[in-house]
Amino acid sequence: MPKAIIVGGSIAGVCCAHSLIHAGWKVTVVEKSPGPPTGSATGAGLGLDPQSRQIIASWLPVPDLLHQSTLPLTIDQNQATDAETKSSWVLARDEEFNFRAAHWTDLHHLLYTALPPEAASFLWGHLFLSFSISQDNSKPSVSVQARTLQTGEIVEITGDLLVAADGCLSAVRRAFLPDLELRYSGYCAWRGVLDFSENEDSDTITGIRRAYPDLGKCLYFDLSTRGTHSVFYELLNKRLNWIWYVHHPQPELKGSSVTMKVSKEMIQDMIQKAEQVWTPELVRVMAETKEPFLNLIYDCEPLEKLFWDNVVLVGDAAHPTTPHCLRSTNMSILDAAVLGKCVEKSGVENLSSGLDEYQQIRLPVISKQVIHSRHVGRIKQRLSVPDWKLFDPKAARSVDCEEIQQKNMPLFSSAPLSLH
């Protein structure tokens, strides 16, 4: 059986493991985290589109497990909130929005535990160091070196294909594109998940359900008259997921994460500023959330290539994107599905042909979606967009409001899985 080495054991990496195993490959996943996540402080909500759900279901031994571990998002609503009066009004509402809400940790656990152990090997607690490509015996191979974090030992893994699923700051990508720079959006995102399972009748929960009556089935986007916006929806097991995008000078990136550690003082300052912008009901949810965190929002100009020799990029390594159109996870799932189909079709003996087909299928899609997500984010943050006036929720025309709906994403529900 051909062997793939996957650098990165997040959702993109686990999805590639499923797809390649279905294509007849064995996989080894190299991941620096010490073990599978069981409840991460930086875990958050995500939305799955119908195409992604169909793909995931095909990998699960019991397809209905995905449905059981998610909540419906049947409504996409953009609304505005007046920072002075705290009154809200609807800008655009789509009641045919067929997404489902998942928690990152829940989805990862579902995918990880469904992998067949005889075909998938996980090297937890291993930090990727470097790779090399060999053309010996006319059959290219790739070797990866990684450090065992617990002992410091250096291990080497050899395979036929290297899959870079190591995120938007990808070390593998840097080997081919050393001068590539990410584009800072101009803002960060405060994120949090409030677990209200033990106080579901509290004033906070009663109030938030009154202020957001379609919680449990609605994806709320709230645009403030102060030029900022928030996202709000319910997750399974009595949890509320919230995001607040705040303008922020470009911070210095440290390490391999775009998540910033925050202090109690930073959280208190965030809550005080939220009181000036959002309704008291939403502010209370933010204030009662344990361990909110701060994401730095980056993307980059679409790449011109996704593979070199027998090394291929997937997920955020292939398309760092802003989160405004729920694309990151969905694009990663489709990357994995298409990659598996293409290398199964080509076989390991014609691997370059399979990787080229993967690139031809995915590159046009992800390029359009990254740019569109950037466009929507800048509109909602009241930043300049070519050929657009700054978005004013109080004066916005219906045609402007429709532009920011999720369904206007290019190839929203019909991204191709093959060339034909």
CSV table of C-alpha atoms in Angstrom, one decimal:
chain,number,residue,atom,x,y,z
A,1,MET,CA,0.0,0.0,0.0
A,2,PRO,CA,1.3,3.5,-0.8
A,3,LYS,CA,2.0,5.6,2.3
A,4,ALA,CA,1.3,9.3,3.0
A,5,ILE,CA,2.8,11.4,5.7
A,6,ILE,CA,0.4,14.1,6.9
A,7,VAL,CA,1.9,17.0,8.8
A,8,GLY,CA,-0.9,18.4,11.1
A,9,GLY,CA,-3.5,16.5,13.0
A,10,SER,CA,-6.2,19.1,13.1
A,11,ILE,CA,-9.5,18.6,11.2
A,12,ALA,CA,-7.8,19.1,7.8
A,13,GLY,CA,-5.2,16.5,8.5
A,14,VAL,CA,-7.7,14.0,9.9
A,15,CYS,CA,-10.0,14.5,6.9
A,16,CYS,CA,-7.0,13.8,4.6
A,17,ALA,CA,-6.3,10.6,6.5
A,18,HIS,CA,-9.9,9.4,5.9
A,19,SER,CA,-9.8,10.3,2.2
A,20,LEU,CA,-6.5,8.7,1.5
A,21,ILE,CA,-7.3,5.6,3.5
A,22,HIS,CA,-10.5,5.3,1.3
A,23,ALA,CA,-8.2,5.6,-1.7
A,24,GLY,CA,-6.1,2.6,-0.6
A,25,TRP,CA,-3.3,4.4,1.2
A,26,LYS,CA,-1.8,4.1,4.7
A,27,VAL,CA,-1.2,7.3,6.6
A,28,THR,CA,1.1,8.6,9.3
A,29,VAL,CA,0.0,11.8,10.9
A,30,VAL,CA,2.6,14.0,12.6
A,31,GLU,CA,1.1,16.3,15.2
A,32,LYS,CA,2.8,18.4,18.0
A,33,SER,CA,-0.2,18.3,20.4
A,34,PRO,CA,0.4,15.7,23.1
A,35,GLY,CA,-2.8,13.8,22.3
A,36,PRO,CA,-6.3,14.0,20.8
A,37,PRO,CA,-8.2,17.0,22.0
A,38,THR,CA,-10.8,16.3,24.7
A,39,GLY,CA,-12.0,19.8,25.3
A,40,SER,CA,-9.8,22.6,24.3
A,41,ALA,CA,-9.8,26.1,25.8
A,42,THR,CA,-9.5,27.5,22.3
A,43,GLY,CA,-12.1,25.2,20.8
A,44,ALA,CA,-14.9,27.0,19.1
A,45,GLY,CA,-18.0,26.7,16.9
A,46,LEU,CA,-18.0,26.1,13.1
A,47,GLY,CA,-20.7,25.7,10.4
A,48,LEU,CA,-20.8,22.7,8.0
A,49,ASP,CA,-22.4,23.0,4.6
A,50,PRO,CA,-24.4,20.2,3.0
A,51,GLN,CA,-21.6,19.2,0.7
A,52,SER,CA,-19.1,18.8,3.6
A,53,ARG,CA,-21.7,16.9,5.6
A,54,GLN,CA,-22.2,14.4,2.8
A,55,ILE,CA,-18.5,13.8,2.5
A,56,ILE,CA,-18.0,13.4,6.3
A,57,ALA,CA,-20.9,11.0,6.4
A,58,SER,CA,-19.3,8.8,3.8
A,59,TRP,CA,-16.3,8.4,6.1
A,60,LEU,CA,-18.2,7.4,9.2
A,61,PRO,CA,-19.2,3.9,10.1
A,62,VAL,CA,-22.6,5.3,11.3
A,63,PRO,CA,-23.3,8.3,9.0
A,64,ASP,CA,-26.1,9.6,11.3
A,65,LEU,CA,-23.5,10.3,14.0
A,66,LEU,CA,-22.7,13.7,12.4
A,67,HIS,CA,-26.3,14.7,12.5
A,68,GLN,CA,-26.5,13.7,16.2
A,69,SER,CA,-23.5,15.8,17.2
A,70,THR,CA,-24.6,19.0,15.5
A,71,LEU,CA,-27.5,21.5,15.6
A,72,PRO,CA,-29.3,22.9,12.6
A,73,LEU,CA,-28.6,26.4,11.2
A,74,THR,CA,-31.6,26.8,8.9
A,75,ILE,CA,-31.6,30.6,9.0
A,76,ASP,CA,-28.8,33.1,8.0
A,77,GLN,CA,-29.7,36.5,9.5
A,78,ASN,CA,-27.8,39.7,9.2
A,79,GLN,CA,-29.1,42.4,11.5
A,80,ALA,CA,-27.9,45.8,12.8
A,81,THR,CA,-27.6,47.1,16.3
A,82,ASP,CA,-27.5,50.8,17.2
A,83,ALA,CA,-24.7,51.3,19.6
A,84,GLU,CA,-26.5,54.2,21.2
A,85,THR,CA,-30.0,52.9,21.7
A,86,LYS,CA,-29.2,49.2,21.6
A,87,SER,CA,-32.1,48.7,19.3
A,88,SER,CA,-31.8,46.1,16.5
A,89,TRP,CA,-33.3,45.5,13.1
A,90,VAL,CA,-33.0,42.9,10.3
A,91,LEU,CA,-30.9,43.7,7.2
A,92,ALA,CA,-31.3,40.4,5.4
A,93,ARG,CA,-32.7,37.0,6.3
A,94,ASP,CA,-32.3,33.7,4.4
A,95,GLU,CA,-34.6,31.0,5.8
A,96,GLU,CA,-33.3,28.3,3.4
A,97,PHE,CA,-29.8,28.2,4.9
A,98,ASN,CA,-29.0,24.5,5.2
A,99,PHE,CA,-26.0,24.4,7.5
A,100,ARG,CA,-25.3,22.6,10.8
A,101,ALA,CA,-23.4,23.9,13.8
A,102,ALA,CA,-20.6,21.9,15.4
A,103,HIS,CA,-18.0,22.4,18.1
A,104,TRP,CA,-14.5,22.0,16.8
A,105,THR,CA,-13.6,19.4,19.5
A,106,ASP,CA,-16.7,17.4,18.8
A,107,LEU,CA,-16.1,17.2,15.1
A,108,HIS,CA,-12.4,16.3,15.5
A,109,HIS,CA,-13.3,13.6,18.0
A,110,LEU,CA,-16.0,12.2,15.6
A,111,LEU,CA,-13.5,12.1,12.7
A,112,TYR,CA,-10.5,10.8,14.7
A,113,THR,CA,-12.3,7.9,16.4
A,114,ALA,CA,-13.7,6.8,13.0
A,115,LEU,CA,-10.2,6.2,11.6
A,116,PRO,CA,-9.3,2.5,11.1
A,117,PRO,CA,-6.3,1.9,13.4
A,118,GLU,CA,-4.7,-0.6,11.0
A,119,ALA,CA,-4.4,2.1,8.3
A,120,ALA,CA,-3.8,5.3,10.4
A,121,SER,CA,-0.8,5.9,12.7
A,122,PHE,CA,-0.8,9.1,14.8
A,123,LEU,CA,2.5,10.5,16.1
A,124,TRP,CA,1.1,12.7,18.9
A,125,GLY,CA,3.7,15.0,20.6
A,126,HIS,CA,5.9,15.2,17.5
A,127,LEU,CA,7.1,18.5,16.2
A,128,PHE,CA,7.7,18.6,12.4
A,129,LEU,CA,11.3,19.8,11.7
A,130,SER,CA,12.1,19.3,8.0
A,131,PHE,CA,11.5,17.1,4.9
A,132,SER,CA,13.5,15.9,2.0
A,133,ILE,CA,12.6,14.5,-1.4
A,134,SER,CA,14.4,11.6,-3.0
A,135,GLN,CA,14.2,10.4,-6.6
A,136,ASP,CA,16.1,7.1,-6.1
A,137,ASN,CA,15.1,4.2,-8.3
A,138,SER,CA,13.0,6.5,-10.4
A,139,LYS,CA,10.3,6.4,-7.7
A,140,PRO,CA,10.1,9.6,-5.7
A,141,SER,CA,9.8,9.4,-2.0
A,142,VAL,CA,9.7,11.9,0.8
A,143,SER,CA,11.2,11.7,4.3
A,144,VAL,CA,10.1,13.8,7.3
A,145,GLN,CA,12.1,14.5,10.4
A,146,ALA,CA,10.3,15.3,13.6
A,147,ARG,CA,11.3,15.8,17.2
A,148,THR,CA,9.5,13.8,20.0
A,149,LEU,CA,8.6,16.6,22.4
A,150,GLN,CA,8.7,14.4,25.5
A,151,THR,CA,12.2,13.0,25.0
A,152,GLY,CA,13.9,15.2,22.4
A,153,GLU,CA,14.5,12.2,20.1
A,154,ILE,CA,14.6,12.8,16.4
A,155,VAL,CA,12.5,10.4,14.3
A,156,GLU,CA,12.4,10.0,10.5
A,157,ILE,CA,9.3,8.8,8.6
A,158,THR,CA,9.4,7.9,4.9
A,159,GLY,CA,6.5,7.7,2.5
A,160,ASP,CA,5.3,8.3,-1.0
A,161,LEU,CA,3.4,11.6,-0.4
A,162,LEU,CA,3.7,14.5,2.0
A,163,VAL,CA,0.5,16.3,2.8
A,164,ALA,CA,0.9,19.7,4.4
A,165,ALA,CA,-2.0,20.2,6.7
A,166,ASP,CA,-0.1,22.4,9.1
A,167,GLY,CA,-2.2,25.6,9.1
A,168,CYS,CA,-2.0,29.1,7.7
A,169,LEU,CA,1.6,29.5,9.0
A,170,SER,CA,2.6,26.2,7.3
A,171,ALA,CA,6.3,25.3,7.7
A,172,VAL,CA,6.1,23.0,4.8
A,173,ARG,CA,4.7,25.7,2.5
A,174,ARG,CA,7.5,28.0,3.6
A,175,ALA,CA,10.1,25.6,2.1
A,176,PHE,CA,8.6,26.3,-1.3
A,177,LEU,CA,7.3,29.9,-0.8
A,178,PRO,CA,9.8,31.5,1.6
A,179,ASP,CA,8.8,35.0,0.7
A,180,LEU,CA,5.0,34.5,1.0
A,181,GLU,CA,3.5,37.0,3.5
A,182,LEU,CA,0.1,36.7,5.1
A,183,ARG,CA,-2.2,39.7,4.8
A,184,TYR,CA,-3.4,41.1,8.2
A,185,SER,CA,-7.0,42.0,8.0
A,186,GLY,CA,-6.8,45.0,10.2
A,187,TYR,CA,-8.9,43.3,13.0
A,188,CYS,CA,-8.9,40.4,15.5
A,189,ALA,CA,-11.7,38.3,16.8
A,190,TRP,CA,-12.7,37.7,20.4
A,191,ARG,CA,-14.2,34.2,20.6
A,192,GLY,CA,-15.8,32.2,23.3
A,193,VAL,CA,-18.2,29.4,24.0
A,194,LEU,CA,-20.6,29.7,27.0
A,195,ASP,CA,-21.6,26.4,28.6
A,196,PHE,CA,-25.0,27.0,30.2
A,197,SER,CA,-25.9,23.4,30.8
A,198,GLU,CA,-26.0,23.9,34.6
A,199,ASN,CA,-27.9,27.2,34.6
A,200,GLU,CA,-30.2,27.1,31.5
A,201,ASP,CA,-33.0,29.0,33.4
A,202,SER,CA,-30.7,31.9,34.5
A,203,ASP,CA,-31.5,35.5,33.7
A,204,THR,CA,-28.6,35.5,31.2
A,205,ILE,CA,-30.0,32.6,29.1
A,206,THR,CA,-33.6,33.8,29.4
A,207,GLY,CA,-32.6,37.2,28.3
A,208,ILE,CA,-30.5,36.1,25.4
A,209,ARG,CA,-33.2,33.8,24.1
A,210,ARG,CA,-35.6,36.8,24.2
A,211,ALA,CA,-33.1,39.0,22.3
A,212,TYR,CA,-32.2,36.3,19.8
A,213,PRO,CA,-35.5,34.3,19.5
A,214,ASP,CA,-34.3,31.9,16.8
A,215,LEU,CA,-31.3,30.6,18.7
A,216,GLY,CA,-30.9,26.9,18.1
A,217,LYS,CA,-31.6,27.2,14.3
A,218,CYS,CA,-30.2,30.7,13.3
A,219,LEU,CA,-26.8,32.0,12.4
A,220,TYR,CA,-26.8,35.6,13.6
A,221,PHE,CA,-24.5,38.2,12.2
A,222,ASP,CA,-24.9,41.5,14.1
A,223,LEU,CA,-23.5,44.7,12.5
A,224,SER,CA,-22.9,47.6,14.8
A,225,THR,CA,-23.3,51.2,13.9
A,226,ARG,CA,-19.8,51.6,15.3
A,227,GLY,CA,-18.2,49.7,12.4
A,228,THR,CA,-17.7,46.3,13.9
A,229,HIS,CA,-19.7,43.1,13.9
A,230,SER,CA,-20.4,39.9,15.9
A,231,VAL,CA,-21.5,36.3,15.2
A,232,PHE,CA,-23.7,34.3,17.4
A,233,TYR,CA,-25.3,30.8,17.4
A,234,GLU,CA,-26.1,27.8,19.6
A,235,LEU,CA,-24.2,24.6,19.7
A,236,LEU,CA,-25.2,21.1,20.9
A,237,ASN,CA,-25.2,20.4,24.6
A,238,LYS,CA,-26.4,23.8,25.7
A,239,ARG,CA,-23.5,25.9,24.5
A,240,LEU,CA,-23.5,29.4,22.9
A,241,ASN,CA,-20.8,30.3,20.4
A,242,TRP,CA,-19.9,34.0,20.0
A,243,ILE,CA,-17.4,36.0,18.0
A,244,TRP,CA,-16.7,39.7,18.1
A,245,TYR,CA,-14.5,41.3,15.4
A,246,VAL,CA,-12.5,44.3,16.8
A,247,HIS,CA,-10.2,46.7,14.9
A,248,HIS,CA,-6.7,46.2,16.2
A,249,PRO,CA,-3.2,47.2,15.1
A,250,GLN,CA,-1.2,44.4,13.5
A,251,PRO,CA,0.3,42.3,16.3
A,252,GLU,CA,3.6,40.4,16.1
A,253,LEU,CA,3.1,36.8,15.2
A,254,LYS,CA,4.9,34.5,17.5
A,255,GLY,CA,5.3,30.7,17.0
A,256,SER,CA,3.0,28.8,14.8
A,257,SER,CA,-0.4,30.0,16.1
A,258,VAL,CA,-2.7,32.9,15.2
A,259,THR,CA,-4.4,32.5,18.6
A,260,MET,CA,-3.2,35.1,21.2
A,261,LYS,CA,-3.1,34.5,24.9
A,262,VAL,CA,-5.1,37.0,26.8
A,263,SER,CA,-4.9,38.3,30.4
A,264,LYS,CA,-7.7,39.0,32.8
A,265,GLU,CA,-7.1,42.7,32.2
A,266,MET,CA,-7.6,42.3,28.5
A,267,ILE,CA,-10.8,40.4,29.0
A,268,GLN,CA,-12.1,43.1,31.4
A,269,ASP,CA,-11.3,45.8,28.9
A,270,MET,CA,-13.1,43.8,26.1
A,271,ILE,CA,-16.2,43.6,28.3
A,272,GLN,CA,-16.2,47.3,29.0
A,273,LYS,CA,-15.9,48.1,25.3
A,274,ALA,CA,-18.7,45.6,24.5
A,275,GLU,CA,-21.0,47.4,26.8
A,276,GLN,CA,-20.6,50.5,24.6
A,277,VAL,CA,-21.5,48.5,21.4
A,278,TRP,CA,-23.8,45.6,22.1
A,279,THR,CA,-27.1,44.8,23.9
A,280,PRO,CA,-26.8,44.0,27.6
A,281,GLU,CA,-28.0,40.5,26.8
A,282,LEU,CA,-25.1,39.7,24.5
A,283,VAL,CA,-22.6,41.4,26.8
A,284,ARG,CA,-23.7,39.2,29.7
A,285,VAL,CA,-23.0,36.1,27.6
A,286,MET,CA,-19.5,37.4,26.8
A,287,ALA,CA,-18.9,38.3,30.5
A,288,GLU,CA,-19.9,34.8,31.8
A,289,THR,CA,-17.8,32.9,29.2
A,290,LYS,CA,-14.9,31.1,30.7
A,291,GLU,CA,-11.5,31.6,28.9
A,292,PRO,CA,-12.5,33.7,25.9
A,293,PHE,CA,-9.5,34.0,23.5
A,294,LEU,CA,-8.3,36.2,20.7
A,295,ASN,CA,-7.8,35.1,17.1
A,296,LEU,CA,-5.6,37.2,14.8
A,297,ILE,CA,-7.4,37.4,11.4
A,298,TYR,CA,-5.2,36.8,8.4
A,299,ASP,CA,-5.5,35.6,4.8
A,300,CYS,CA,-3.2,35.7,1.8
A,301,GLU,CA,-3.4,36.3,-1.9
A,302,PRO,CA,-4.5,33.0,-3.6
A,303,LEU,CA,-1.5,30.8,-4.4
A,304,GLU,CA,-0.5,29.9,-7.9
A,305,LYS,CA,0.4,26.3,-7.0
A,306,LEU,CA,-0.8,23.7,-4.5
A,307,PHE,CA,1.9,21.0,-5.0
A,308,TRP,CA,5.6,20.5,-5.8
A,309,ASP,CA,6.9,17.1,-6.7
A,310,ASN,CA,5.2,14.8,-4.2
A,311,VAL,CA,4.4,17.4,-1.6
A,312,VAL,CA,0.8,18.9,-1.5
A,313,LEU,CA,-0.9,21.7,0.4
A,314,VAL,CA,-4.4,21.3,2.0
A,315,GLY,CA,-6.5,23.3,4.4
A,316,ASP,CA,-5.3,26.6,5.7
A,317,ALA,CA,-1.8,25.8,4.5
A,318,ALA,CA,-3.3,26.0,0.9
A,319,HIS,CA,-5.6,28.9,1.5
A,320,PRO,CA,-5.4,31.0,4.6
A,321,THR,CA,-8.7,32.7,4.7
A,322,THR,CA,-10.8,35.0,6.9
A,323,PRO,CA,-13.7,33.3,8.7
A,324,HIS,CA,-16.6,35.4,7.6
A,325,CYS,CA,-18.2,32.9,5.2
A,326,LEU,CA,-17.7,29.7,7.2
A,327,ARG,CA,-15.2,28.5,4.6
A,328,SER,CA,-12.0,27.3,6.4
A,329,THR,CA,-13.3,24.0,7.6
A,330,ASN,CA,-15.6,23.4,4.6
A,331,MET,CA,-12.7,24.1,2.2
A,332,SER,CA,-10.5,21.8,4.1
A,333,ILE,CA,-13.0,18.9,3.9
A,334,LEU,CA,-13.4,19.4,0.2
A,335,ASP,CA,-9.6,19.6,-0.3
A,336,ALA,CA,-9.3,16.2,1.4
A,337,ALA,CA,-12.1,14.6,-0.6
A,338,VAL,CA,-10.8,15.8,-3.9
A,339,LEU,CA,-7.2,14.8,-3.1
A,340,GLY,CA,-8.3,11.3,-2.2
A,341,LYS,CA,-10.3,10.9,-5.4
A,342,CYS,CA,-7.4,12.2,-7.6
A,343,VAL,CA,-4.6,10.0,-6.2
A,344,GLU,CA,-6.9,7.0,-6.2
A,345,LYS,CA,-7.5,7.7,-9.9
A,346,SER,CA,-3.9,8.3,-10.8
A,347,GLY,CA,-2.3,5.6,-8.6
A,348,VAL,CA,1.0,6.1,-6.8
A,349,GLU,CA,2.9,5.4,-10.1
A,350,ASN,CA,1.3,8.5,-11.7
A,351,LEU,CA,1.1,10.6,-8.5
A,352,SER,CA,2.1,13.8,-10.2
A,353,SER,CA,-0.8,13.5,-12.5
A,354,GLY,CA,-3.2,13.1,-9.6
A,355,LEU,CA,-1.8,16.0,-7.7
A,356,ASP,CA,-2.1,18.2,-10.8
A,357,GLU,CA,-5.7,17.2,-11.2
A,358,TYR,CA,-6.3,18.1,-7.5
A,359,GLN,CA,-4.7,21.5,-8.1
A,360,GLN,CA,-6.8,22.1,-11.3
A,361,ILE,CA,-10.1,21.3,-9.4
A,362,ARG,CA,-9.4,23.1,-6.2
A,363,LEU,CA,-7.4,26.2,-7.1
A,364,PRO,CA,-10.1,28.1,-9.0
A,365,VAL,CA,-12.6,27.4,-6.2
A,366,ILE,CA,-10.5,28.4,-3.2
A,367,SER,CA,-9.2,31.5,-4.9
A,368,LYS,CA,-12.7,32.9,-5.5
A,369,GLN,CA,-13.8,31.9,-2.0
A,370,VAL,CA,-10.8,33.5,-0.2
A,371,ILE,CA,-11.3,36.8,-2.0
A,372,HIS,CA,-15.1,36.8,-1.4
A,373,SER,CA,-14.7,36.1,2.3
A,374,ARG,CA,-12.2,39.0,2.5
A,375,HIS,CA,-14.7,41.2,0.7
A,376,VAL,CA,-17.6,40.4,3.1
A,377,GLY,CA,-15.4,40.9,6.2
A,378,ARG,CA,-14.3,44.3,5.1
A,379,ILE,CA,-17.9,45.3,4.3
A,380,LYS,CA,-19.1,44.2,7.8
A,381,GLN,CA,-16.1,46.0,9.5
A,382,ARG,CA,-16.8,49.1,7.5
A,383,LEU,CA,-13.5,49.1,5.8
A,384,SER,CA,-12.9,50.2,2.2
A,385,VAL,CA,-13.8,47.8,-0.6
A,386,PRO,CA,-13.1,48.5,-4.3
A,387,ASP,CA,-16.2,49.9,-6.0
A,388,TRP,CA,-18.1,50.1,-2.7
A,389,LYS,CA,-19.2,52.8,-0.4
A,390,LEU,CA,-18.5,52.2,3.3
A,391,PHE,CA,-21.4,50.1,4.6
A,392,ASP,CA,-23.7,52.0,6.8
A,393,PRO,CA,-26.4,49.8,8.5
A,394,LYS,CA,-28.7,52.7,8.9
A,395,ALA,CA,-28.6,53.7,5.2
A,396,ALA,CA,-28.0,50.4,3.5
A,397,ARG,CA,-30.1,49.5,0.5
A,398,SER,CA,-31.6,46.0,0.3
A,399,VAL,CA,-29.3,45.1,-2.6
A,400,ASP,CA,-26.3,46.0,-0.3
A,401,CYS,CA,-27.6,43.9,2.5
A,402,GLU,CA,-28.1,40.9,0.2
A,403,GLU,CA,-24.5,41.1,-0.8
A,404,ILE,CA,-23.3,40.0,2.6
A,405,GLN,CA,-25.5,36.9,2.8
A,406,GLN,CA,-23.8,33.5,2.9
A,407,LYS,CA,-25.5,32.2,-0.2
A,408,ASN,CA,-23.6,34.7,-2.4
A,409,MET,CA,-20.3,32.9,-1.8
A,410,PRO,CA,-19.0,31.6,-5.2
A,411,LEU,CA,-19.7,27.9,-5.6
A,412,PHE,CA,-21.6,28.1,-2.3
A,413,SER,CA,-23.2,24.7,-2.6
A,414,SER,CA,-21.8,23.2,-5.7
A,415,ALA,CA,-18.0,23.1,-5.6
A,416,PRO,CA,-16.8,20.5,-8.1
A,417,LEU,CA,-15.2,17.3,-6.8
A,418,SER,CA,-13.8,16.3,-10.3
A,419,LEU,CA,-12.8,17.9,-13.6
A,420,HIS,CA,-15.8,16.4,-15.4
